[in-house]
mmCIF file of C-alpha atoms in Angstrom:
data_model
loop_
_atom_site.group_PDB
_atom_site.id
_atom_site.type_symbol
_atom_site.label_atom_id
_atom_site.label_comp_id
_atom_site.label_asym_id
_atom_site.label_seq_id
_atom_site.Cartn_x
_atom_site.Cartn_y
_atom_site.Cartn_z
ATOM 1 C CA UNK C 1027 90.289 74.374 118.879
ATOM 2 C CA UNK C 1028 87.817 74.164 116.250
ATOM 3 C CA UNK C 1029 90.044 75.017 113.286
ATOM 4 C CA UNK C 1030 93.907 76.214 112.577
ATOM 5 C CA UNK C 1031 94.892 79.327 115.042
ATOM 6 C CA UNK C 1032 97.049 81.946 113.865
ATOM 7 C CA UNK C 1033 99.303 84.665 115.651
ATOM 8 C CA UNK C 1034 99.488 87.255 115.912
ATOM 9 C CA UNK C 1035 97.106 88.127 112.924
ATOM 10 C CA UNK C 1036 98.819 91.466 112.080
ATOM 11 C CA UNK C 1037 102.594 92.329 112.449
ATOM 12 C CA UNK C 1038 104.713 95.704 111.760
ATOM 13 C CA UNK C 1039 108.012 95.428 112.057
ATOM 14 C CA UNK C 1040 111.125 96.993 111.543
ATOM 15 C CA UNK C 1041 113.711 96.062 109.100
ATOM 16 C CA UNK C 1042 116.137 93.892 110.566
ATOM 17 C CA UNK C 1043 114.501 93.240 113.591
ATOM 18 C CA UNK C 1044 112.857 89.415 114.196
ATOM 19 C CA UNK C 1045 109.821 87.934 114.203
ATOM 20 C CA UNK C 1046 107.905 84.794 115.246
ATOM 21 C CA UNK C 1047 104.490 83.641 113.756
ATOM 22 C CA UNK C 1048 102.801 80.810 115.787
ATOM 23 C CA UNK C 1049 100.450 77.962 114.648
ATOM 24 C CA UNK C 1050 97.793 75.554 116.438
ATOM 25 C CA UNK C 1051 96.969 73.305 114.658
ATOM 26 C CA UNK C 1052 93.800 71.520 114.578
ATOM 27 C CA UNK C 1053 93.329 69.138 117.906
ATOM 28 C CA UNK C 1054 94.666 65.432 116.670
ATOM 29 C CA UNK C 1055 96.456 67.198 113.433
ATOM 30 C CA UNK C 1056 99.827 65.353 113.175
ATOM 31 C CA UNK C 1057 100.508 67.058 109.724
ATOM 32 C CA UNK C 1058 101.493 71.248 109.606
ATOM 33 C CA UNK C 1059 102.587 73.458 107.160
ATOM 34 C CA UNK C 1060 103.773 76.774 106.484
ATOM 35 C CA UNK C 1061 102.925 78.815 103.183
ATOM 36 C CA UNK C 1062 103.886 82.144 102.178
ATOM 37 C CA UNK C 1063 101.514 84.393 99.880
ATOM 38 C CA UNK C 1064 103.051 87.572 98.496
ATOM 39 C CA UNK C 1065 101.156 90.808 97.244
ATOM 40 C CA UNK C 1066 99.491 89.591 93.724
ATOM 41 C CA UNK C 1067 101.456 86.519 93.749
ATOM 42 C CA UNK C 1068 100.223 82.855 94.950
ATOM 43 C CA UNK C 1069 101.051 80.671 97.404
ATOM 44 C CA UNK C 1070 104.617 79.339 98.289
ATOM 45 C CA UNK C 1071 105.058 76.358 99.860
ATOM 46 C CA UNK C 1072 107.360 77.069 102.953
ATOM 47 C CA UNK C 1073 108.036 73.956 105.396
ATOM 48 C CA UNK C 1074 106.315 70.442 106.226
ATOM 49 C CA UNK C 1075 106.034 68.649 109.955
ATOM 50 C CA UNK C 1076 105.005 65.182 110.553
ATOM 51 C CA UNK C 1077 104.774 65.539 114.350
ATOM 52 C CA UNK C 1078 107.662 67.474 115.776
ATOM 53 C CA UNK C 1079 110.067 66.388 113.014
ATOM 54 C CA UNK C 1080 109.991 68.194 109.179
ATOM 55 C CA UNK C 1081 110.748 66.257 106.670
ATOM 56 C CA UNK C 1082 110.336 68.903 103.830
ATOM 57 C CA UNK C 1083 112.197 72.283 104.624
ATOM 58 C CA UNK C 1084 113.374 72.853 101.031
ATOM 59 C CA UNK C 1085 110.704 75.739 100.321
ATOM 60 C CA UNK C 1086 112.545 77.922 103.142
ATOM 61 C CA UNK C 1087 113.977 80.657 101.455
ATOM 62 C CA UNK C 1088 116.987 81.524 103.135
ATOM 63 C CA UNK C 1089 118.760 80.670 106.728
ATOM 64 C CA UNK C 1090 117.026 83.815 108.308
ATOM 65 C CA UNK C 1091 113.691 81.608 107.809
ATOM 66 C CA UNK C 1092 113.360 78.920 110.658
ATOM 67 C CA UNK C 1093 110.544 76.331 112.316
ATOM 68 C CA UNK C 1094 110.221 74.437 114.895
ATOM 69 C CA UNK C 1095 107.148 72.045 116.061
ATOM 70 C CA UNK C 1096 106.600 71.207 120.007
ATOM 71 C CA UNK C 1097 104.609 68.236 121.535
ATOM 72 C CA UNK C 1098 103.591 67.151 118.041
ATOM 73 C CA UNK C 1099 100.976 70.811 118.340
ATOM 74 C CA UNK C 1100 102.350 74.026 118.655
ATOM 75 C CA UNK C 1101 104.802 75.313 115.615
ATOM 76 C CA UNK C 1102 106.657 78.442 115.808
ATOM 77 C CA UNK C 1103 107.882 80.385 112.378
ATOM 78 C CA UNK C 1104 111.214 82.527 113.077
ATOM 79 C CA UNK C 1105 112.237 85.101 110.203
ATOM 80 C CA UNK C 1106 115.574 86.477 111.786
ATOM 81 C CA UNK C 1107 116.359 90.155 110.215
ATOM 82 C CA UNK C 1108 113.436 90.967 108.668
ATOM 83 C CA UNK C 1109 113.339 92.562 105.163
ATOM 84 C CA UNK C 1110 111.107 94.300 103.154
ATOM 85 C CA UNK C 1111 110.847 91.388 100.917
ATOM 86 C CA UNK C 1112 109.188 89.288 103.981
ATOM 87 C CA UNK C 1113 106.445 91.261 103.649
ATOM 88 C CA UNK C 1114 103.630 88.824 103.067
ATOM 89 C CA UNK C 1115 100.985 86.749 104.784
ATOM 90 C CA UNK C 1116 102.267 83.547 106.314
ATOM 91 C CA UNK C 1117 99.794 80.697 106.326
ATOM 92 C CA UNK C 1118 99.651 78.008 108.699
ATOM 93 C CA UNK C 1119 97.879 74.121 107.897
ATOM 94 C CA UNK C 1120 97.519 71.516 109.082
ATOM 95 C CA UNK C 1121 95.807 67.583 108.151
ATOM 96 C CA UNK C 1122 95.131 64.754 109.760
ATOM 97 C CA UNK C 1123 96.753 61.837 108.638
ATOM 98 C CA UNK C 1124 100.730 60.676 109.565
ATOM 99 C CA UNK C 1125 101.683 61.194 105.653
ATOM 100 C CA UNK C 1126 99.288 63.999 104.663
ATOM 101 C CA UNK C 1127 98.939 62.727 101.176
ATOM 102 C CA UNK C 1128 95.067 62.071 100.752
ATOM 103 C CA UNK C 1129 93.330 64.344 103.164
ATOM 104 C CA UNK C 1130 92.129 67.718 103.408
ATOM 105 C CA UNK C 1131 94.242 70.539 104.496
ATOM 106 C CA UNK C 1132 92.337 73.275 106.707
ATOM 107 C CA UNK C 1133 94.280 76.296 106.841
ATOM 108 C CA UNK C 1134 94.515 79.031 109.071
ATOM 109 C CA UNK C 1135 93.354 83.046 108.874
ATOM 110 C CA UNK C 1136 97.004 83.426 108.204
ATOM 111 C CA UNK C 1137 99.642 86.154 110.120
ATOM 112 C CA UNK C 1138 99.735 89.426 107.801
ATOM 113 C CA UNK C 1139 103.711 90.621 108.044
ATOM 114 C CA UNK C 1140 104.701 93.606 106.703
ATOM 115 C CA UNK C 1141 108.228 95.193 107.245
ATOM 116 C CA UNK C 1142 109.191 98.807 107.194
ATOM 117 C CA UNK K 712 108.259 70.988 87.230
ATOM 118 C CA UNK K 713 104.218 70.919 88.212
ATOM 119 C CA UNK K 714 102.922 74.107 87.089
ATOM 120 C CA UNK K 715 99.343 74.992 87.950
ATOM 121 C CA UNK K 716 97.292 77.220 85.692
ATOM 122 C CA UNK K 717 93.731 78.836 86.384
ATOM 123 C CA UNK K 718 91.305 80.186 83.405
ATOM 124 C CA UNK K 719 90.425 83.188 83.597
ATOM 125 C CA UNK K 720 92.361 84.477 85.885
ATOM 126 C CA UNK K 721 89.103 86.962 86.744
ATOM 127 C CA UNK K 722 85.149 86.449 86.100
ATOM 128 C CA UNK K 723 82.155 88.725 86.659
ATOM 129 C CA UNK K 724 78.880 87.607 86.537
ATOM 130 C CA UNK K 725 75.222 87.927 87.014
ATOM 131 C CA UNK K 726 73.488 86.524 90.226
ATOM 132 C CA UNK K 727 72.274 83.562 89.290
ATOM 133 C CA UNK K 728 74.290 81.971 86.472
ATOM 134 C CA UNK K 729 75.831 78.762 86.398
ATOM 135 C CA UNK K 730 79.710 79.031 85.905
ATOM 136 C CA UNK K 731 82.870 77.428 85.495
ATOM 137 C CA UNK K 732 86.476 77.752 86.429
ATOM 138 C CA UNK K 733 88.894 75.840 85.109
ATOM 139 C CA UNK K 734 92.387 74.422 86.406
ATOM 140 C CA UNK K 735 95.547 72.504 84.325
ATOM 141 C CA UNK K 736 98.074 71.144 85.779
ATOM 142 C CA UNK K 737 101.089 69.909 83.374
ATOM 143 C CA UNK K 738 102.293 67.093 85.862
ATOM 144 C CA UNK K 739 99.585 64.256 85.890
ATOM 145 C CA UNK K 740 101.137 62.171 88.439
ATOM 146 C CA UNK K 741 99.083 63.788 91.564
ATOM 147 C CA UNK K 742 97.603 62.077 94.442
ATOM 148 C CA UNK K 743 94.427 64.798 94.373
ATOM 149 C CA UNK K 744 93.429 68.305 93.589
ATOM 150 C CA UNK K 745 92.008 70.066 95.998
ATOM 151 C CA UNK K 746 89.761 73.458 95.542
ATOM 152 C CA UNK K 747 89.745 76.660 98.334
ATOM 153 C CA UNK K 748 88.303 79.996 98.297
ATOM 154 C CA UNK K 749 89.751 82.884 99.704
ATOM 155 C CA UNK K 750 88.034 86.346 100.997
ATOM 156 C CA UNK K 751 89.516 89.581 100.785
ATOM 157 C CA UNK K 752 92.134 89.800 104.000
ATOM 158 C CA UNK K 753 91.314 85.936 105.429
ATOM 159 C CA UNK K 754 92.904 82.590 104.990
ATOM 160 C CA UNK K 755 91.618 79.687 102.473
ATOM 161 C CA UNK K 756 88.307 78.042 102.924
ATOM 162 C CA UNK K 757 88.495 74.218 101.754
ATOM 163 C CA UNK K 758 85.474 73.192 99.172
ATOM 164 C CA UNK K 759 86.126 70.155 97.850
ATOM 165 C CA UNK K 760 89.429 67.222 97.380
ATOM 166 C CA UNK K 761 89.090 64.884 94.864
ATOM 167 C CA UNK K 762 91.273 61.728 94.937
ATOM 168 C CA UNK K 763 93.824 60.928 92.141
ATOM 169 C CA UNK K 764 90.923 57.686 91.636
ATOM 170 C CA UNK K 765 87.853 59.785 91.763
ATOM 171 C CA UNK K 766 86.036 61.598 88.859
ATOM 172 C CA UNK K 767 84.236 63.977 90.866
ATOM 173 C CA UNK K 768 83.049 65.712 94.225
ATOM 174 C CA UNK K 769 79.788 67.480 95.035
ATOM 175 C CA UNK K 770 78.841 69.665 97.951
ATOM 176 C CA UNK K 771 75.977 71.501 97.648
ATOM 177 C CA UNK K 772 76.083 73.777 94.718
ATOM 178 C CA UNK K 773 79.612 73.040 93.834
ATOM 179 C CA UNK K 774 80.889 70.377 91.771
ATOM 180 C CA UNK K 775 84.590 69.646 91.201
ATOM 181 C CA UNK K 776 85.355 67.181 88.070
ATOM 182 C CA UNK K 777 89.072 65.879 87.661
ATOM 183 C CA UNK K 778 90.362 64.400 84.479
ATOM 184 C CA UNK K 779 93.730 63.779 85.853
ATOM 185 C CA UNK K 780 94.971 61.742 82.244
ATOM 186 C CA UNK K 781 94.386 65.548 80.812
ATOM 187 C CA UNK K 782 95.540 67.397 83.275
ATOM 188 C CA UNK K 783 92.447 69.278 84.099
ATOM 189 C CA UNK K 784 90.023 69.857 86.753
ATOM 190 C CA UNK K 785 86.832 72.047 86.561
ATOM 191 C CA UNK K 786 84.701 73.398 89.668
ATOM 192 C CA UNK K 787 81.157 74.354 88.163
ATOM 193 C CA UNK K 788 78.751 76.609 90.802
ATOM 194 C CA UNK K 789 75.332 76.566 90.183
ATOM 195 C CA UNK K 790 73.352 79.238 91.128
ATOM 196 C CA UNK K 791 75.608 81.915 91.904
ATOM 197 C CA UNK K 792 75.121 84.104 94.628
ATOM 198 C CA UNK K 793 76.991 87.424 95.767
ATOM 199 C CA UNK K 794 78.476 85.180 98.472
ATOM 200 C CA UNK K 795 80.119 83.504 96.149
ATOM 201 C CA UNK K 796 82.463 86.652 95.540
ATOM 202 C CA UNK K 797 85.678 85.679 96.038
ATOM 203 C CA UNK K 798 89.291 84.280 94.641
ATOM 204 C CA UNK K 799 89.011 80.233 93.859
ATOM 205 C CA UNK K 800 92.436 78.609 94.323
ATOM 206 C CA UNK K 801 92.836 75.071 92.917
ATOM 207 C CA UNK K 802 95.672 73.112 93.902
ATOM 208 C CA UNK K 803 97.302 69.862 93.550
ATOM 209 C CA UNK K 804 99.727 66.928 95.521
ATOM 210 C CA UNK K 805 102.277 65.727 93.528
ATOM 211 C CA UNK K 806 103.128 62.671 93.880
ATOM 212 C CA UNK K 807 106.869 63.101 93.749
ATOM 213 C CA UNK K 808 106.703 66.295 96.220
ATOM 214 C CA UNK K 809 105.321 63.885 98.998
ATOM 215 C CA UNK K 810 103.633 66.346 101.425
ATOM 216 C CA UNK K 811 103.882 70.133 99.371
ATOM 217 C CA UNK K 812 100.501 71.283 97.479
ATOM 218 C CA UNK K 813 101.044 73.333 94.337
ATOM 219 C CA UNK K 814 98.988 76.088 93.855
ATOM 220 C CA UNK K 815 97.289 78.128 90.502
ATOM 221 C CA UNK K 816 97.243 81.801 90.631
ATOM 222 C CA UNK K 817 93.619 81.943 91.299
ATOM 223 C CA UNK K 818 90.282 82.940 89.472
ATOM 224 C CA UNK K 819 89.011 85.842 90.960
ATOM 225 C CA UNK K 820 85.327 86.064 90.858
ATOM 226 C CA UNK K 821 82.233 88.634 91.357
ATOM 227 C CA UNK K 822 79.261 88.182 91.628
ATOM 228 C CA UNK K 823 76.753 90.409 90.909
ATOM 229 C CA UNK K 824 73.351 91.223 92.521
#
């Protein structure tokens, strides 16, 4: 598509249950990556893919949080257990280059979680 | 640690000013700075990236500076408009965090008809 594709855009949830956010990137994107913004705070860096592997999962914050990436396109965010705390918008990216370094990242509309 | 700092953190203005908004970061070693804009409720817009070897980035009525020896980084809008409204998010690549941006907090901006 013509930019980053987000889903679903708006989640409720109950505590404990799970939940998965999905990403398309932008068509030829081999870079993705997940951010977290939380109410009145700024943006957390989450995970990084290059293609279907991720180099950089250190900004998950716990073992409830997972990612996967499929056919170098498609990634799939997994909070297991939900908790209030989750609540936030998760924000999907994505660039064009193998290594990411020098080129724009074009994010998505984002997924807005929250968790009752 | 690279830590990211926006001045002011809030700005109100007539239509029609010129204005500034100012970013620091503390670690110089970056490979670029990049500037957003967010809406109320959406994602982040892209304005401008400016290479760790570039000076500075135009696009229309914005104009991004980076002084990356001082740590600093300015985006200057001429002309504001009410369309303009909205938060300004600079961030920057480190180059020892490969791939992660670091963001500022964000200078939330109005502009007033």
């Amino acid at each position: 598509g013509a930019g980053v594709s987000q889903s679903p855009s708006n989640k409720v949830t109950e505590k404990g249950k799970d939940v998965e956010l999905r990403c398309d990137p932008i068509s030829g994107h081999t870079a993705l990556y997940w951010y977290r913004q939380s109410l009145g705070q700024g943006l957390e860096f989450l995970i990084y893919f290059q293609g279907n592997s991720a180099p950089d999962k250190s900004g998950l914050p716990s073992d409830r949080f997972s990612a996967e990436r499929t056919g170098g396109s498609v990634s799939t965010l997994t909070i297991q257990r939900t908790q209030q705390e989750d609540s936030a918008v998760y924000l999907c990216a994505s660039s064009v280059s193998m290594d990411g370094i020098g080129n724009t990242i074009y994010f998505g509309e984002g997924s807005w979680l929250t968790v009752v | 640690k690279q830590e990211v700092t926006q001045i002011p953190a809030a700005l109100s203005v007539p239509e029609g000013e010129n204005l500034v908004l100012n970013c620091s970061f503390t670690d110089s070693a970056i490979y670029n700075l990049q500037w957003f804009r967010q809406d109320p409720g959406k994602g982040l817009t892209s304005l401008l990236l400016i290479q760790s070897s570039q000076r500075e980035q135009t696009s229309g009525r914005l104009n991004a500076s980076l002084d990356k020896s001082s740590g600093r980084s300015t985006l200057y809008i001429a002309a504001s408009q009410p369309g303009d409204s909205a938060t300004y998010l600079c961030a920057v690549r480190r180059e020892t965090s490969g791939s992660r941006l670091t963001f500022g907090e964000g200078t939330q901006l109005t502009v007033n008809p």
